[in-house]
mmCIF file of C-alpha atoms and ligand atoms in Angstrom:
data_model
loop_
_atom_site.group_PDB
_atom_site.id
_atom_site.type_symbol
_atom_site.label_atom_id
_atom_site.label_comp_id
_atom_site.label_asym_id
_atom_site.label_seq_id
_atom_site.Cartn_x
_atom_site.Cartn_y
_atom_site.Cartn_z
ATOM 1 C CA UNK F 1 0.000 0.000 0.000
ATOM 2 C CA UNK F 2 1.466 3.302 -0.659
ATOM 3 C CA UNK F 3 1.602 5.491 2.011
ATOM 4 C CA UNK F 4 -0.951 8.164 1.717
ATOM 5 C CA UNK F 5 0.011 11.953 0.598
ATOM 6 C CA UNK F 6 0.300 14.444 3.470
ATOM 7 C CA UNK F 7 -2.749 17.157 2.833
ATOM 8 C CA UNK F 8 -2.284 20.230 1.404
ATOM 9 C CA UNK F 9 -4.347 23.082 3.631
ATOM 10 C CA UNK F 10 -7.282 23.780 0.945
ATOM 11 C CA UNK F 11 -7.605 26.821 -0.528
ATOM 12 C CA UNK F 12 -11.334 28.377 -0.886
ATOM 13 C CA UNK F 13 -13.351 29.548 -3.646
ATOM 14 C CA UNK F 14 -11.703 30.264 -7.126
ATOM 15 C CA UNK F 15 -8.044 29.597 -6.181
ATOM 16 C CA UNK F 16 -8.881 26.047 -5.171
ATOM 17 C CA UNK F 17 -7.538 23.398 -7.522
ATOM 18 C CA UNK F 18 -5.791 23.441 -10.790
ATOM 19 C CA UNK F 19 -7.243 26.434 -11.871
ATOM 20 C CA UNK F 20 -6.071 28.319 -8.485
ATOM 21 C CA UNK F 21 -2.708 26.866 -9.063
ATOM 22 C CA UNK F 22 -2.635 28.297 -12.698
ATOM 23 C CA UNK F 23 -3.967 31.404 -10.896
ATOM 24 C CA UNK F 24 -1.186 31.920 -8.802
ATOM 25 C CA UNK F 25 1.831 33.875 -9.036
ATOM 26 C CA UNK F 26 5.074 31.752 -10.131
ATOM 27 C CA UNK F 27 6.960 32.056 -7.037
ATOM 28 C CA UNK F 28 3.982 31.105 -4.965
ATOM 29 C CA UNK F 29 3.488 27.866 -7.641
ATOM 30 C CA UNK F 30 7.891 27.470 -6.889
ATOM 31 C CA UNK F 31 7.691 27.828 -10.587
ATOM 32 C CA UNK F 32 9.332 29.832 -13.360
ATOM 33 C CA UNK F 33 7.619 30.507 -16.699
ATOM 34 C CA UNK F 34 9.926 30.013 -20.063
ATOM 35 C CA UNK F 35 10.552 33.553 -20.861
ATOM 36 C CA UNK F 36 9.906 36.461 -18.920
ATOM 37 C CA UNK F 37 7.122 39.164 -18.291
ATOM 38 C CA UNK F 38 7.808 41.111 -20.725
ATOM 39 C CA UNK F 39 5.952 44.603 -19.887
ATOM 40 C CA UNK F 40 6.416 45.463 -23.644
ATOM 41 C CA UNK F 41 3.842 47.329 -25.745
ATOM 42 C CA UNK F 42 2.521 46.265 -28.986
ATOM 43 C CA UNK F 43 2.490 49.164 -31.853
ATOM 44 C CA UNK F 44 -1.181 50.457 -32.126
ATOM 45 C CA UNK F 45 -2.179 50.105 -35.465
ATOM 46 C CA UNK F 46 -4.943 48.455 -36.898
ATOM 47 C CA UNK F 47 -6.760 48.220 -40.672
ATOM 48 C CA UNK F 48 -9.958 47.655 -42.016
ATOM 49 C CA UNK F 49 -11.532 48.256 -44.841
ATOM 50 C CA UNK F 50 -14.065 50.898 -46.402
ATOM 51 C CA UNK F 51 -15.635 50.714 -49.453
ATOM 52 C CA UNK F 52 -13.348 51.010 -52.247
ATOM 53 C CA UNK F 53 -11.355 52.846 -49.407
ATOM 54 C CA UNK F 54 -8.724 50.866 -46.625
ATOM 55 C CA UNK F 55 -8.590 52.470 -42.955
ATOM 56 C CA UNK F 56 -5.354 52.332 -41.228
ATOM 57 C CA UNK F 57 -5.718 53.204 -37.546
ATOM 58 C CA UNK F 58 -2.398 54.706 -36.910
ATOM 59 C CA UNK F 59 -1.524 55.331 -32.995
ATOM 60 C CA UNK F 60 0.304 58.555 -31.425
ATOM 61 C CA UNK F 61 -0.577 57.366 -27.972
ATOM 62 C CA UNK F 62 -2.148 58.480 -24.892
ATOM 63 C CA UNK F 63 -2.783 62.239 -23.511
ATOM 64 C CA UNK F 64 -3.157 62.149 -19.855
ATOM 65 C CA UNK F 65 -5.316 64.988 -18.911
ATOM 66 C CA UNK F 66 -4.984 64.911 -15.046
ATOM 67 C CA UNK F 67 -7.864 64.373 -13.014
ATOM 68 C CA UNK F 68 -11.490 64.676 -15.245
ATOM 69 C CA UNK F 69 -12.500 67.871 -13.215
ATOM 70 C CA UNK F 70 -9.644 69.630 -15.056
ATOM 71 C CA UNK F 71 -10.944 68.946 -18.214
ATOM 72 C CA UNK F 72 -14.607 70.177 -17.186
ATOM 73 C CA UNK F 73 -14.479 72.401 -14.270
ATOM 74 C CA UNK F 74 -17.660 73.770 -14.830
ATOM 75 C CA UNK F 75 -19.281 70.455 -14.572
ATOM 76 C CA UNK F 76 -20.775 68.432 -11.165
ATOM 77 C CA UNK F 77 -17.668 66.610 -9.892
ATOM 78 C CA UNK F 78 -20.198 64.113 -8.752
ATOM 79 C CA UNK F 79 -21.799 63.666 -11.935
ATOM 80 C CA UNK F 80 -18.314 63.036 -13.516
ATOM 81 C CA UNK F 81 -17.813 60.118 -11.065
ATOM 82 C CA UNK F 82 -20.693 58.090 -11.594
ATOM 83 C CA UNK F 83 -20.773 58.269 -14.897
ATOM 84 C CA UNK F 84 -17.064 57.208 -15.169
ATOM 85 C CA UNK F 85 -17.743 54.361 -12.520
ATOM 86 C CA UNK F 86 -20.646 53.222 -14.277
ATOM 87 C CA UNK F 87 -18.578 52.418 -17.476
ATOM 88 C CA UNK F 88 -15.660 50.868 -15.283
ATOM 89 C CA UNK F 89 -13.143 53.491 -16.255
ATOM 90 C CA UNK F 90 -10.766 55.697 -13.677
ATOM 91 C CA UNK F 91 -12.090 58.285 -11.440
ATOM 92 C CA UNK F 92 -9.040 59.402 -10.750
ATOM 93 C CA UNK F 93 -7.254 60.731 -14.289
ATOM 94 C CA UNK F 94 -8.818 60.763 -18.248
ATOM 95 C CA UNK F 95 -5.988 59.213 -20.029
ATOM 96 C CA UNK F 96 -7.499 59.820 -23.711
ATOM 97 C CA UNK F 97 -5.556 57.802 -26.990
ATOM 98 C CA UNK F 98 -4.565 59.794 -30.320
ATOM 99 C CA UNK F 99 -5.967 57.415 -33.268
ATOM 100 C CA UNK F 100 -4.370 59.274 -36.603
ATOM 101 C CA UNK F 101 -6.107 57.592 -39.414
ATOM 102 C CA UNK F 102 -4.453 56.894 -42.920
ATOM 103 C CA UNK F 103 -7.071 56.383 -45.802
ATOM 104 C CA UNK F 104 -6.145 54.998 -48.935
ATOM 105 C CA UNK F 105 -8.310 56.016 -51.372
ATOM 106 C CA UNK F 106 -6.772 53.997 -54.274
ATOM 107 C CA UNK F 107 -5.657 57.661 -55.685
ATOM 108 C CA UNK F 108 -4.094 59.208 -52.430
ATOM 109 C CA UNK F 109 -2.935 58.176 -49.181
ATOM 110 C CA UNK F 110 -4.385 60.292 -46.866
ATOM 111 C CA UNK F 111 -3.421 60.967 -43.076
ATOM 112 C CA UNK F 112 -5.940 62.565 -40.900
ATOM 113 C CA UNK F 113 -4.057 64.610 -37.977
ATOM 114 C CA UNK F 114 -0.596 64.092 -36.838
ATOM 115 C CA UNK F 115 -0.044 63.844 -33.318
ATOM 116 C CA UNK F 116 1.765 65.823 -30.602
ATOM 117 C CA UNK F 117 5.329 65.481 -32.166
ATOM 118 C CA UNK F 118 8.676 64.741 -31.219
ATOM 119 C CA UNK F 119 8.872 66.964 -28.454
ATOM 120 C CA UNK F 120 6.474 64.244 -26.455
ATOM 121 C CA UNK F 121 4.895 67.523 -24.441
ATOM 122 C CA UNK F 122 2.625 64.730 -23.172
ATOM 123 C CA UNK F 123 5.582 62.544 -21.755
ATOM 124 C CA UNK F 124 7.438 59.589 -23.632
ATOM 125 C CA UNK F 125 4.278 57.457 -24.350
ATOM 126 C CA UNK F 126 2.889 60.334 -27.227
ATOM 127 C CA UNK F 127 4.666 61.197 -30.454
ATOM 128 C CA UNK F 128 4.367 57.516 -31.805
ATOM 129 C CA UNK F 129 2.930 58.055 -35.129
ATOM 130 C CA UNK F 130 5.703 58.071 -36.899
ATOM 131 C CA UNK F 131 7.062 54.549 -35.548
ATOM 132 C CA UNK F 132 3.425 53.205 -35.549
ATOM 133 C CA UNK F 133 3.060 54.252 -38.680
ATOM 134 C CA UNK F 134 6.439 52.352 -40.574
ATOM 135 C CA UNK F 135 5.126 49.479 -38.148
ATOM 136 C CA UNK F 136 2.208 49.347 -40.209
ATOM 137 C CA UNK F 137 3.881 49.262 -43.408
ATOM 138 C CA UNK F 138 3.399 52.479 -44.008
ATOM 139 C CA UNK F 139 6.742 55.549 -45.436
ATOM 140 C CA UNK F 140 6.040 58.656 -44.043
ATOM 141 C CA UNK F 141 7.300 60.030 -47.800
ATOM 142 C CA UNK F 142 4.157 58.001 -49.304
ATOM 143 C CA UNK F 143 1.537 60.199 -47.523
ATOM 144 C CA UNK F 144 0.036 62.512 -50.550
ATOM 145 C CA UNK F 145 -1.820 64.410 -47.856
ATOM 146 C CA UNK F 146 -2.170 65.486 -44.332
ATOM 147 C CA UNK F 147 -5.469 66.455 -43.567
ATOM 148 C CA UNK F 148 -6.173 68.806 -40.144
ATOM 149 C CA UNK F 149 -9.138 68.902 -38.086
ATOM 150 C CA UNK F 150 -7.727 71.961 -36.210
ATOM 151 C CA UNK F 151 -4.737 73.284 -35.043
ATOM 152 C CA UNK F 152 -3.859 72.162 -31.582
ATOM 153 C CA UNK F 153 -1.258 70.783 -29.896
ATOM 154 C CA UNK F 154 -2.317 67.221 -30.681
ATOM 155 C CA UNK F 155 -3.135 67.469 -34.179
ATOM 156 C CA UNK F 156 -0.493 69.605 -36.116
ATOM 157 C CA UNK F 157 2.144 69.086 -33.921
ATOM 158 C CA UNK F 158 4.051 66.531 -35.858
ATOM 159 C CA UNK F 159 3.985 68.254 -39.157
ATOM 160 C CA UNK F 160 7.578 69.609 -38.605
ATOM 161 C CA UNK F 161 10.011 66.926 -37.537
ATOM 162 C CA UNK F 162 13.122 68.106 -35.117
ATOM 163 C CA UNK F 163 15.561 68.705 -37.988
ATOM 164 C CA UNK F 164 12.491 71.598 -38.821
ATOM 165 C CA UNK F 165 11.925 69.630 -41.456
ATOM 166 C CA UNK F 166 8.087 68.417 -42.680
ATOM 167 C CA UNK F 167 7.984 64.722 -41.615
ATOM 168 C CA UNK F 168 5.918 64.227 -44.571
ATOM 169 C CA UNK F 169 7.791 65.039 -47.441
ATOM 170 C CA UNK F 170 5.488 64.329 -50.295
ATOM 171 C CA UNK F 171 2.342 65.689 -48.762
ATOM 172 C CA UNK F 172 0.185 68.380 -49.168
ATOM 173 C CA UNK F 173 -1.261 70.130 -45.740
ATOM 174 C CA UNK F 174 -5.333 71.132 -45.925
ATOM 175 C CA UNK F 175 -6.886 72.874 -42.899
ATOM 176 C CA UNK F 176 -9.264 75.570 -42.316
ATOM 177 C CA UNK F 177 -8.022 79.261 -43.199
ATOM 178 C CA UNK F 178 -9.926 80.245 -39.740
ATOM 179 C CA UNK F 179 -7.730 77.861 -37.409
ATOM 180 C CA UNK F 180 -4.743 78.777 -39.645
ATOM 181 C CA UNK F 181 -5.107 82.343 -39.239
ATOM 182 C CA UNK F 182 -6.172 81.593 -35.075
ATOM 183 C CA UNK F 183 -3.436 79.324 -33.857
ATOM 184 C CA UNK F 184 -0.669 81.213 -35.918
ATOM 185 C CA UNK F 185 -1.549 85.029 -34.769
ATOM 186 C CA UNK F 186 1.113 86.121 -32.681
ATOM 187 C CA UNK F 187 -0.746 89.312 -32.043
ATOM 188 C CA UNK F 188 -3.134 91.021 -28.865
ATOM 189 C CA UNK F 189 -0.506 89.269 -26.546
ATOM 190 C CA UNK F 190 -1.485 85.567 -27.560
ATOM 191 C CA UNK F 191 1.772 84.475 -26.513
ATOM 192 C CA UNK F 192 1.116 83.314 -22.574
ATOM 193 C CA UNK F 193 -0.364 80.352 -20.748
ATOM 194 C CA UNK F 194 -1.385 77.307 -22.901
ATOM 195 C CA UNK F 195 -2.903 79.372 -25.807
ATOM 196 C CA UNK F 196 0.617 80.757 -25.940
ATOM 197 C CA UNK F 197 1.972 77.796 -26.523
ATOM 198 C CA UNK F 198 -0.285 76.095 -28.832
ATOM 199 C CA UNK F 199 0.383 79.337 -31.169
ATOM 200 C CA UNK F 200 4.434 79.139 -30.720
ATOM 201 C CA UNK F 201 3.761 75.160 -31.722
ATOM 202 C CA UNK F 202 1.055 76.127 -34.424
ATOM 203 C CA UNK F 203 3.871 78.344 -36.037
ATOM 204 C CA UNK F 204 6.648 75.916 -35.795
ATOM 205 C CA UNK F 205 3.976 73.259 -38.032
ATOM 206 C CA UNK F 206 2.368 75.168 -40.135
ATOM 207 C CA UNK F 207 4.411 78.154 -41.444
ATOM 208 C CA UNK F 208 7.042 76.223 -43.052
ATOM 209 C CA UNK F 209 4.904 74.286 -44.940
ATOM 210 C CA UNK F 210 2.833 77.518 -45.389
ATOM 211 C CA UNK F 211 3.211 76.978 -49.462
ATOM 212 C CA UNK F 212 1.765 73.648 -49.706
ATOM 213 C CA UNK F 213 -1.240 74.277 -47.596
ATOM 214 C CA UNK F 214 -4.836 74.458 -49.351
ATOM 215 C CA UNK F 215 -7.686 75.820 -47.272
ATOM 216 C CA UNK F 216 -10.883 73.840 -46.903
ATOM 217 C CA UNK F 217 -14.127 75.067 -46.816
ATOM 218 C CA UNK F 218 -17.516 73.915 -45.442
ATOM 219 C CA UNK F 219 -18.915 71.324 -47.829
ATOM 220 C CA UNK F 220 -16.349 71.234 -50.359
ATOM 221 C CA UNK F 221 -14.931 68.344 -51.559
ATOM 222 C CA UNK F 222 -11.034 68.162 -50.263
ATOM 223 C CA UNK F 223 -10.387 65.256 -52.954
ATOM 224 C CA UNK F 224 -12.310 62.892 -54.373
ATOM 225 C CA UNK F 225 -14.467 60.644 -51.456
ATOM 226 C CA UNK F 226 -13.211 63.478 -48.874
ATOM 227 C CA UNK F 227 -15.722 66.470 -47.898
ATOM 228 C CA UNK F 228 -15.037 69.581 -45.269
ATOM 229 C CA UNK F 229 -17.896 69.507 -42.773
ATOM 230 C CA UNK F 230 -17.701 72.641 -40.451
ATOM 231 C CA UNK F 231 -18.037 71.740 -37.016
ATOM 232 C CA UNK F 232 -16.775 75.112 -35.058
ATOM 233 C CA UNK F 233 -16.576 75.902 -31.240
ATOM 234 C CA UNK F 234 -13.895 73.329 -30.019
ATOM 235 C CA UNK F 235 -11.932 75.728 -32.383
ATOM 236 C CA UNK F 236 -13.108 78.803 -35.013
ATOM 237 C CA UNK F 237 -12.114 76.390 -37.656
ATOM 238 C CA UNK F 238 -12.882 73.121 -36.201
ATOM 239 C CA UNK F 239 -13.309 70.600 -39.158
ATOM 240 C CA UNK F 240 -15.229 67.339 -39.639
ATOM 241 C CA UNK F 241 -14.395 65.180 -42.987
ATOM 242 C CA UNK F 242 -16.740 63.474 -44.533
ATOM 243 C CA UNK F 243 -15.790 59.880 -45.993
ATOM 244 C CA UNK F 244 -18.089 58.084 -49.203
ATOM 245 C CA UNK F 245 -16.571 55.047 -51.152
ATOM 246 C CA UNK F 246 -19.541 53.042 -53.200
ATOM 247 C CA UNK F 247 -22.258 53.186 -50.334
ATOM 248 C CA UNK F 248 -19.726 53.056 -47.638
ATOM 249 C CA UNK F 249 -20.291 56.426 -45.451
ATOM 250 C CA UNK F 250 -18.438 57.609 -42.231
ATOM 251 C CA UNK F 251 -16.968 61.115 -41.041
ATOM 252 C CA UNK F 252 -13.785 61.955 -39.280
ATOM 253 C CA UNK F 253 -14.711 63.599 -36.381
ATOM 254 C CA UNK F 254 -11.615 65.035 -35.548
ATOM 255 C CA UNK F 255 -12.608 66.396 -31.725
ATOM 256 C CA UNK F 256 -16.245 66.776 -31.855
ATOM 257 C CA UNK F 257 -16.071 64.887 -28.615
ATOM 258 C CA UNK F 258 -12.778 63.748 -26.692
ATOM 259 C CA UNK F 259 -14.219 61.237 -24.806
ATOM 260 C CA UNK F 260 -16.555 58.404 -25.359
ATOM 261 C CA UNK F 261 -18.359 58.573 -22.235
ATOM 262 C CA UNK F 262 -18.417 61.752 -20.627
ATOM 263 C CA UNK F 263 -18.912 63.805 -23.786
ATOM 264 C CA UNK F 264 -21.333 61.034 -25.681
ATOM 265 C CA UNK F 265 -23.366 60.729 -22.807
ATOM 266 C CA UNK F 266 -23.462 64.485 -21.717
ATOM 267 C CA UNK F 267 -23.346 66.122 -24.767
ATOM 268 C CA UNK F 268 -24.077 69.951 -23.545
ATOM 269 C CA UNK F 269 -20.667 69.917 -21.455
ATOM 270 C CA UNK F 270 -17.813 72.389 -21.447
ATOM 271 C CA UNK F 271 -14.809 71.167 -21.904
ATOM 272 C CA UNK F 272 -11.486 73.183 -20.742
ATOM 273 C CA UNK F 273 -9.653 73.432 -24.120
ATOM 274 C CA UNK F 274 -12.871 74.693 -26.037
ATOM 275 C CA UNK F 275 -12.427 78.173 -27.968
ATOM 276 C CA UNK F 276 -16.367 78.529 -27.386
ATOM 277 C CA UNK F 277 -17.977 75.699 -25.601
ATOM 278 C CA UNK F 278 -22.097 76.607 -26.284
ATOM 279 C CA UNK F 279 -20.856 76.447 -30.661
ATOM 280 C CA UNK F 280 -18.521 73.286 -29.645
ATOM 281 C CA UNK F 281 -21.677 71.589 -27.908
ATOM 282 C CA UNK F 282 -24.443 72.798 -30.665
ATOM 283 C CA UNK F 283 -21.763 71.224 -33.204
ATOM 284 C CA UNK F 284 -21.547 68.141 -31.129
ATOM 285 C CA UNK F 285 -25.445 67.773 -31.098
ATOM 286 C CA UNK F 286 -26.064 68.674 -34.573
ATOM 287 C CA UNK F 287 -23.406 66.534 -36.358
ATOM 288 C CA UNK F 288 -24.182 63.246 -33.985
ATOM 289 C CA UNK F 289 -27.797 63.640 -34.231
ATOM 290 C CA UNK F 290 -27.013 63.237 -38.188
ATOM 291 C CA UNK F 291 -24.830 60.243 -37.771
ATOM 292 C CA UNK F 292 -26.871 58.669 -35.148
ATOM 293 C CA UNK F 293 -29.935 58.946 -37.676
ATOM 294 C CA UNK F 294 -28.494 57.620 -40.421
ATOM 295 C CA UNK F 295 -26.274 55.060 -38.966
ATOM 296 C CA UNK F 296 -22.846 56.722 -40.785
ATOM 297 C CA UNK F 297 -19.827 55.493 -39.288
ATOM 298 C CA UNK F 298 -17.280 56.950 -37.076
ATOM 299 C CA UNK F 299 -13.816 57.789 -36.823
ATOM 300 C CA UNK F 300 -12.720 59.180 -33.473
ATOM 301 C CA UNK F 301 -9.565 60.857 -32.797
ATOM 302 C CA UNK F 302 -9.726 60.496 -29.107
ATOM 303 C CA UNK F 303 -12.215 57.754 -28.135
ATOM 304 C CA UNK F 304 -10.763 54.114 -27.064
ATOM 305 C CA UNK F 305 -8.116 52.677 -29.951
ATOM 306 C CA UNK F 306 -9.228 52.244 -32.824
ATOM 307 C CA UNK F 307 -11.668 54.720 -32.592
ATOM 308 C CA UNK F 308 -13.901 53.387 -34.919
ATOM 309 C CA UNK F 309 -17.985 52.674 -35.041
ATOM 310 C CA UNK F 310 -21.067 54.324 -34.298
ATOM 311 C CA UNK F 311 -23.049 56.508 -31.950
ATOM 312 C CA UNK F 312 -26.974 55.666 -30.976
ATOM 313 C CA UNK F 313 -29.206 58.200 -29.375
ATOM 314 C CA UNK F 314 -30.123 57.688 -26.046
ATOM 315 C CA UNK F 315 -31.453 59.757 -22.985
ATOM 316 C CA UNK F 316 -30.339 63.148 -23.435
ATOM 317 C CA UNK F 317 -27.182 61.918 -24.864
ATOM 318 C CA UNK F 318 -25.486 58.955 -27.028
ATOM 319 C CA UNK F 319 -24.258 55.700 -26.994
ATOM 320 C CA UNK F 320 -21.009 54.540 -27.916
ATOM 321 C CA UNK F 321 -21.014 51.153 -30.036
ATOM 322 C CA UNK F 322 -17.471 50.177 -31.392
ATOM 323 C CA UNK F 323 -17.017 48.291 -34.437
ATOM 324 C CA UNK F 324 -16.024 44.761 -33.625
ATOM 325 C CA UNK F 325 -12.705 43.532 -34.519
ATOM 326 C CA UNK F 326 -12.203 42.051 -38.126
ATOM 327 C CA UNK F 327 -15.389 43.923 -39.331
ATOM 328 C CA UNK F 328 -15.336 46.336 -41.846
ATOM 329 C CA UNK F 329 -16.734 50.199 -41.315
HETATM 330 ZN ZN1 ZN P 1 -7.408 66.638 -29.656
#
């Protein structure tokens, strides 16, 4: 008979068992995985495709805005809370993601915003396009265009690489003449605080590529598929795009909303970095009634990677429904 196995104390619940003991840390188990933890972060890209038209979802990484009452002091701090606890996300800090989005339209490769740069004002985790981008397969020289939503710090900002010179060689720039003419006025002492230096970084982009820049305008086609949509208030030249290949629809919505929750679901709310926050919220409503309505797809600069699917209305706001991996917009 063989002698019978001294017994193990029993754990309770979940971590009882094999699974517990595949639940449990290696040096608890007195075991050592085959390779390491590795801690490493995979490039944030992503493609799909769009009509005629294929999406690539081109990362620049996350902008940490501090804690969410800095980014909407004029709203209920409690109302902030429970609606970020109620979709499981961080009371504490909005950490928002950058999505640039390249569109090949079979004529043009198109990129849609460029990030905060290579000064990484946002700390070493921003200023990724350009490595996300070659990760994807993708030369900066074979962009035809860089298209701008506005001029802020997170969109223009990697126009001009650190050698001063454009980091897209080949491209032409289109934004509106409004947020040109805003974000690069030196003048009536626009030079202090953060507006000051959103116009010292607005400069540094734009005006050496000041020759290759076309202007868009409110329902004008920017190139064939590609139509201005004016959505002012977040800036004076705040600009939605428009996207149509074969009966495929969507928009770019640049930063009609930052975040998925708090701005979907509260749509009237001021946010801190708003030029005019009543025309950046009757934007807002207008353009996502329209796209709610008719069921167009999205592409979001700021909401959760990729930043692609659709909003729903609901209560006196919307709902956020991402497009499921592997599907096309
Ligand atoms: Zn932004």
């Amino acid at each position: 008979m063989r002698p019978i196995p001294p017994v193990a104390p029993r754990r309770r619940g979940l971590l009882a068992g094999a699974l517990g003991a595949a639940l449990l840390p290696a040096f608890a188990r007195g075991v050592s995985a085959a390779g390491p933890i590795l801690g490493t972060r995979p490039a944030d890209w992503y493609r799909t495709r769009f009509g005629e038209f294929e999406v690539t979802v081109v990362g620049d990484g996350d902008l940490d805005l501090g804690a969410p009452a800095a980014g909407f002091p004029a709203h209920p701090r409690d109302d902030l809370t429970q609606l970020l606890r109620a979709n499981f996300r961080s009371t504490e800090k909005l950490v928002i993601p950058q999505n640039c989005f390249v569109v090949n339209t079979g004529r043009q490769l198109v990129l849609f915003d460029t990030g905060v740069g290579y000064t990484r004002p946002f700390g070493p985790h921003t200023g990724m396009l350009l490595a996300n981008l070659r990760a994807a397969g993708i030369m900066p020289e074979q962009i035809d265009a860089v298209v701008c939503s506005h001029g802020h710090i997170d969109h223009v900002w990697g126009i001009i690489g650190g050698d001063g010179k454009p980091n897209f060689p080949n491209a032409q720039v289109f934004i509106s003449k409004a947020d040109f003419d805003f974000w690069t006025d030196e003048a009536r002492g626009r030079t202090d605080g953060w507006v000051g230096t959103f116009v010292q970084g607005a400069r540094r982009n734009l005006l050496p590529v000041r020759d290759r820049i076309t202007f868009v305008e409110d329902g004008k086609e920017v190139m064939p598929g590609i139509i201005a949509v004016s959505a002012p208030g977040h800036t004076v030249g705040h600009t939605a795009f428009a996207l149509q290949s074969g009966n495929a629809k969507a928009m770019f919505i640049g930063d009609l909303a930052h975040h998925d929750v708090i701005m979907l679901r509260r749509p009237q709310i001021e946010f801190a970095y708003d030029t005019d926050s009543r025309q950046s919220a009757q934007s807002r409503l207008r353009l996502l009634r329209m796209l709610a309505q008719e069921r167009i797809g999205i592409l979001s600069y700021h909401f959760p990677f990729p930043g692609l699917g659709y909003v729903a209305a609901e209560g006196e706001g919307f709902g956020w429904y991402p497009l499921p991996w592997g599907v096309n917009l």
